[in-house]
mmCIF file of C-alpha atoms and ligand atoms in Angstrom:
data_model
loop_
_atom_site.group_PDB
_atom_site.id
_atom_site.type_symbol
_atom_site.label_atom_id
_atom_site.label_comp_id
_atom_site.label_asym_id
_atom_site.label_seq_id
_atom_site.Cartn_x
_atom_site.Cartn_y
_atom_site.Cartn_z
ATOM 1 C CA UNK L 19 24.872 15.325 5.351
ATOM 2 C CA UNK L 20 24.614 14.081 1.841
ATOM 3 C CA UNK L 21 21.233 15.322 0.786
ATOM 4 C CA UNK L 22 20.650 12.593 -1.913
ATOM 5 C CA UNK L 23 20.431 9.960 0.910
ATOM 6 C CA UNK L 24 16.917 10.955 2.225
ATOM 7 C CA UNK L 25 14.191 10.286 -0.079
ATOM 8 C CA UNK L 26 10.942 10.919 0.088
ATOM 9 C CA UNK L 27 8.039 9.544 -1.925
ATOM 10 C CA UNK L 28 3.775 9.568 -2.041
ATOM 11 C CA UNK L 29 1.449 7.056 -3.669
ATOM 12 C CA UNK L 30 -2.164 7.230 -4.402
ATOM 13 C CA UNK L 31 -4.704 3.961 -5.290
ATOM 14 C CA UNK L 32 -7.662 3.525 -6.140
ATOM 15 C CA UNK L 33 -9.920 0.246 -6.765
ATOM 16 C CA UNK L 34 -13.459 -0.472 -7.385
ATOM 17 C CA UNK L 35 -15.946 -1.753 -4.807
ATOM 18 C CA UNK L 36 -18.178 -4.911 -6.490
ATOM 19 C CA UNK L 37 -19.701 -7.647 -5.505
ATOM 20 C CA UNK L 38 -18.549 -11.153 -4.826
ATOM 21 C CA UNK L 39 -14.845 -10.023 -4.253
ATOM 22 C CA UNK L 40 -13.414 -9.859 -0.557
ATOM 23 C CA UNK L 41 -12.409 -6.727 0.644
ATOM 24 C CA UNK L 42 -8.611 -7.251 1.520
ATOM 25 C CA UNK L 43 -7.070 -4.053 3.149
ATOM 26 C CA UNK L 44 -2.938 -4.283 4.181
ATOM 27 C CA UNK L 45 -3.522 -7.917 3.507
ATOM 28 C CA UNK L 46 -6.987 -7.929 5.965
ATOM 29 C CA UNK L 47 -9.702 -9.975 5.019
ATOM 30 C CA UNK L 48 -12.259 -7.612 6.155
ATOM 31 C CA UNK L 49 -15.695 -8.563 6.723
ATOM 32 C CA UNK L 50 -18.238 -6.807 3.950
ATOM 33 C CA UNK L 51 -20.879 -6.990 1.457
ATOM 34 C CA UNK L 52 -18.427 -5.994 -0.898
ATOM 35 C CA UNK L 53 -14.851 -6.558 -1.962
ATOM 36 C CA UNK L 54 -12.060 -4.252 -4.059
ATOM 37 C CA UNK L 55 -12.179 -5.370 -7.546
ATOM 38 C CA UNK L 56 -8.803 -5.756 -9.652
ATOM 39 C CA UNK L 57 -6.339 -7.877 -11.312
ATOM 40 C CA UNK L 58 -4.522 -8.951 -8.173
ATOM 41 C CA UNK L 59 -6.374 -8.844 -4.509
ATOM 42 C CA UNK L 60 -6.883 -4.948 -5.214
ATOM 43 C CA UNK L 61 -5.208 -4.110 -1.859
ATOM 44 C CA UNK L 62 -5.420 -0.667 -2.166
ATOM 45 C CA UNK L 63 -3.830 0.654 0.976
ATOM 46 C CA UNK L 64 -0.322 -1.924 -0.308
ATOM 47 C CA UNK L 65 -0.506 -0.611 -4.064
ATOM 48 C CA UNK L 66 -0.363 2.682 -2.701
ATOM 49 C CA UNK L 67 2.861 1.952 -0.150
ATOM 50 C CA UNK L 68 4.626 0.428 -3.429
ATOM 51 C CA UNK L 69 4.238 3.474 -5.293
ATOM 52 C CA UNK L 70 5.442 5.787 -2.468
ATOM 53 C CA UNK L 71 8.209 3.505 -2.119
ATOM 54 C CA UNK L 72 8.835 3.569 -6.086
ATOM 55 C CA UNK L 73 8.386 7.298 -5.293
ATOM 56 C CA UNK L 74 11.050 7.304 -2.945
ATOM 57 C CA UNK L 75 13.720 5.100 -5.350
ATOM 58 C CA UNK L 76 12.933 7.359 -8.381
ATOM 59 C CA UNK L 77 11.604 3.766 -9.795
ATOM 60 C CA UNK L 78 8.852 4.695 -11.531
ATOM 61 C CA UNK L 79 5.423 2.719 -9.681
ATOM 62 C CA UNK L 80 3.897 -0.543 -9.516
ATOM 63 C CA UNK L 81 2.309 -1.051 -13.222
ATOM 64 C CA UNK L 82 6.020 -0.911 -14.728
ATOM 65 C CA UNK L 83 6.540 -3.726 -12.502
ATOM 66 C CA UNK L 84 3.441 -6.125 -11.968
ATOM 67 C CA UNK L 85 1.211 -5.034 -15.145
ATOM 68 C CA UNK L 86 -2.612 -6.203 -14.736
ATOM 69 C CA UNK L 87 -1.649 -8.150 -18.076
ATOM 70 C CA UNK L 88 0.228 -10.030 -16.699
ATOM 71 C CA UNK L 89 -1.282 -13.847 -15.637
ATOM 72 C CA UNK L 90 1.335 -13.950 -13.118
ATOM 73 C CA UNK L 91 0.205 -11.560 -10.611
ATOM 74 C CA UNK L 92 -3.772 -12.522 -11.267
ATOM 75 C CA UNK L 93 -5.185 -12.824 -7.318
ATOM 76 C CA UNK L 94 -1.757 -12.690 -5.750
ATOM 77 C CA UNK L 95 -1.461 -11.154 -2.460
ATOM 78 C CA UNK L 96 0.142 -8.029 -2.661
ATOM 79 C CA UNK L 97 2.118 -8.043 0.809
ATOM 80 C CA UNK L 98 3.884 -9.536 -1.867
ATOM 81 C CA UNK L 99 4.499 -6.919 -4.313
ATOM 82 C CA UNK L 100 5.244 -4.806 -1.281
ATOM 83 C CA UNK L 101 7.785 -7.204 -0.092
ATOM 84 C CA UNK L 102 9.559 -7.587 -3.634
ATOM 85 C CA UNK L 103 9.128 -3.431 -3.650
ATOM 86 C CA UNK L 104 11.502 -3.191 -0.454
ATOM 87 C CA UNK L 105 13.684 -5.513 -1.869
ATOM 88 C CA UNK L 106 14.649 -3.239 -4.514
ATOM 89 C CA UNK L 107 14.914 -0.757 -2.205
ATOM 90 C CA UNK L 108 17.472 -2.536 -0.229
ATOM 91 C CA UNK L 109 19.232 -3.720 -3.207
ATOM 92 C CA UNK L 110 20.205 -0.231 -3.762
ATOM 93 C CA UNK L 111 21.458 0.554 -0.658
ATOM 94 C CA UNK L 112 17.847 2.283 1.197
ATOM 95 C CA UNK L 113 16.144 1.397 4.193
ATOM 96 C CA UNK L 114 12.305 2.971 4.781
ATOM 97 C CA UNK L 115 12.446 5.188 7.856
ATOM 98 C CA UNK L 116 8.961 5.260 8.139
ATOM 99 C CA UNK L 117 5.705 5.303 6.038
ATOM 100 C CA UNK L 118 2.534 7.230 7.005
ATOM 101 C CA UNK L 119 -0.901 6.438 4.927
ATOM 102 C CA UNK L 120 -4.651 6.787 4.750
ATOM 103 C CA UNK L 121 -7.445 4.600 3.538
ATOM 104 C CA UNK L 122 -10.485 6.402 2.227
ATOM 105 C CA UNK L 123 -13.731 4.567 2.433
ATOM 106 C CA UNK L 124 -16.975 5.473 3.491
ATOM 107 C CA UNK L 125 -17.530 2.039 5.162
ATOM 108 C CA UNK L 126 -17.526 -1.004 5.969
ATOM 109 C CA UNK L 127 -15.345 0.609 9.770
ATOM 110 C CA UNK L 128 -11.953 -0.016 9.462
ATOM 111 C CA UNK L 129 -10.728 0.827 13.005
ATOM 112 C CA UNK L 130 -10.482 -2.176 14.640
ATOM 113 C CA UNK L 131 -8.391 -3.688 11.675
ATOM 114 C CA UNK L 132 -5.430 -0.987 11.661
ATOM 115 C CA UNK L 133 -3.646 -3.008 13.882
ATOM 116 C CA UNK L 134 -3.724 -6.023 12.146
ATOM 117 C CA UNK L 135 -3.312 -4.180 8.648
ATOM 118 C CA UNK L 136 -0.028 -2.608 10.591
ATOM 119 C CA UNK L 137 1.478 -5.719 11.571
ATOM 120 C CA UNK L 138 1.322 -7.256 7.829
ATOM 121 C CA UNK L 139 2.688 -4.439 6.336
ATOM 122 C CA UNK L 140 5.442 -3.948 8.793
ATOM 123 C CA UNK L 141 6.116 -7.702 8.199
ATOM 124 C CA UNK L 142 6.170 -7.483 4.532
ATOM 125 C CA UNK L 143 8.825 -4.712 4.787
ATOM 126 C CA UNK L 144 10.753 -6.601 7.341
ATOM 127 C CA UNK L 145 10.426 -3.799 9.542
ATOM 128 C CA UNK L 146 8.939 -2.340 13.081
ATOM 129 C CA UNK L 147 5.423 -1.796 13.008
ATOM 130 C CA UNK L 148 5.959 1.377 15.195
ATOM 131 C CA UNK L 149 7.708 2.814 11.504
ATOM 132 C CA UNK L 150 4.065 2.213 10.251
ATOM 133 C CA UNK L 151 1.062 4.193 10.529
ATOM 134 C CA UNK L 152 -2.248 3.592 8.793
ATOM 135 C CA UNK L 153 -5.345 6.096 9.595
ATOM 136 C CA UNK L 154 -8.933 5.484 7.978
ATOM 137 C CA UNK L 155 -11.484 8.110 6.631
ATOM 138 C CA UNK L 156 -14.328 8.562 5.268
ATOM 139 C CA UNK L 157 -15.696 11.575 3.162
ATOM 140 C CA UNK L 158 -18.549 12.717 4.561
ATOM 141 C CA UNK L 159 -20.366 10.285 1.761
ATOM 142 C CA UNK L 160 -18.815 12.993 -0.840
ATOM 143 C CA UNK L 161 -17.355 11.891 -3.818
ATOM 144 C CA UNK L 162 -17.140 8.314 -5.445
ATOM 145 C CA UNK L 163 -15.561 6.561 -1.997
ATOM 146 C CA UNK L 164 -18.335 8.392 0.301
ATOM 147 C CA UNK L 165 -20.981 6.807 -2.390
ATOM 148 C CA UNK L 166 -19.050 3.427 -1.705
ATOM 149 C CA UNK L 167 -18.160 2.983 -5.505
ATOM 150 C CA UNK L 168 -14.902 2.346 -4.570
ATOM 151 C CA UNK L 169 -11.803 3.032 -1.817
ATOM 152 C CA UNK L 170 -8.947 4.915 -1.860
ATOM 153 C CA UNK L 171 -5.515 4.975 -0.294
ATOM 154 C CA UNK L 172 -2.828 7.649 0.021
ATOM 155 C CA UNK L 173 0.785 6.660 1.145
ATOM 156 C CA UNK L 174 3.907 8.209 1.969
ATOM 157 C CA UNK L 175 7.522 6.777 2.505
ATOM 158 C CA UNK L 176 11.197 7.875 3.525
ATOM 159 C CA UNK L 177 13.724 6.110 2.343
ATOM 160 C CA UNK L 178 16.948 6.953 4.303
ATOM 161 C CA UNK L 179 20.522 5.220 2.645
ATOM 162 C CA UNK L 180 22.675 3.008 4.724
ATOM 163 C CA UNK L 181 25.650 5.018 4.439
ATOM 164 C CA UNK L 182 27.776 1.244 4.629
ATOM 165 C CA UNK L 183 26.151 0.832 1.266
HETATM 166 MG MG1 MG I 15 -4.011 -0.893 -7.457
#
């Protein structure tokens, strides 16, 4: 077993609750009073997958690659980032086994979104959405996400090499 083909990586996110922005969650428009504020649609829980999977390749994370400066990712859905993300990874030679995560918020409920959020993100990758798992939290209204300032999200991914490659 060639040790250098399993990779792991984490990534961590963490954007600004405000109003008059929607609240878009692993590409979920999700009902609230208040929305994730940022350069692109502040998807927390798919910067956070990026960066794992940047992680994973030794790539660096997402800023090296979409910077908020730049015009051209201003309020673009980032299921696309994600999807351009696993591109690279397949370009040199990794598939994601699987990717675990966690959004932090204290509300609005997430629950009954995780499926939907799953099925986007597994889509993005172009893989099963059984290799995904999303969980929600809150904190116990501790700390800036239980005082609903903002929402965080914590990802991890494997990337395993095709051995073909
Ligand atoms: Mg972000």
């Amino acid at each position: 077993m060639n040790l250098s083909n399993i990779r792991i990586g984490n990534g961590y996110d963490v954007h600004r609750l405000v109003e008059g922005r929607k609240l878009i969650l692993g590409g979920v428009d999700v009902p609230h009073s208040m929305g994730l504020d940022g350069h692109s649609d502040a998807d927390a829980l798919a910067h956070a997958l990026c960066d794992a999977l940047l992680g994973a390749l030794g790539a660096g994370d997402i800023g090296a690659y979409f910077p908020d400066t730049d015009p051209k990712w201003k309020g673009i859905s980032s299921l696309l980032l994600l999807k351009e993300v696993m591109r690279m990874c397949r370009e040199k030679g990794f598939e994601l086994a699987n990717a675990d995560s966690v959004i932090v918020a204290q509300k609005p409920k997430l629950a009954s979104h995780l499926p939907e959020m799953k099925n986007n993100i597994a889509s993005a990758l172009g893989i099963e959405t059984d290799r995904i798992n999303i969980k929600a939290t809150t904190t116990e209204k501790l700390g800036f996400a239980g005082r609903e300032e903002g929402i965080a999200a914590y990802a991890v991914a494997l990337l395993i090499k095709n051995d073909r490659s």
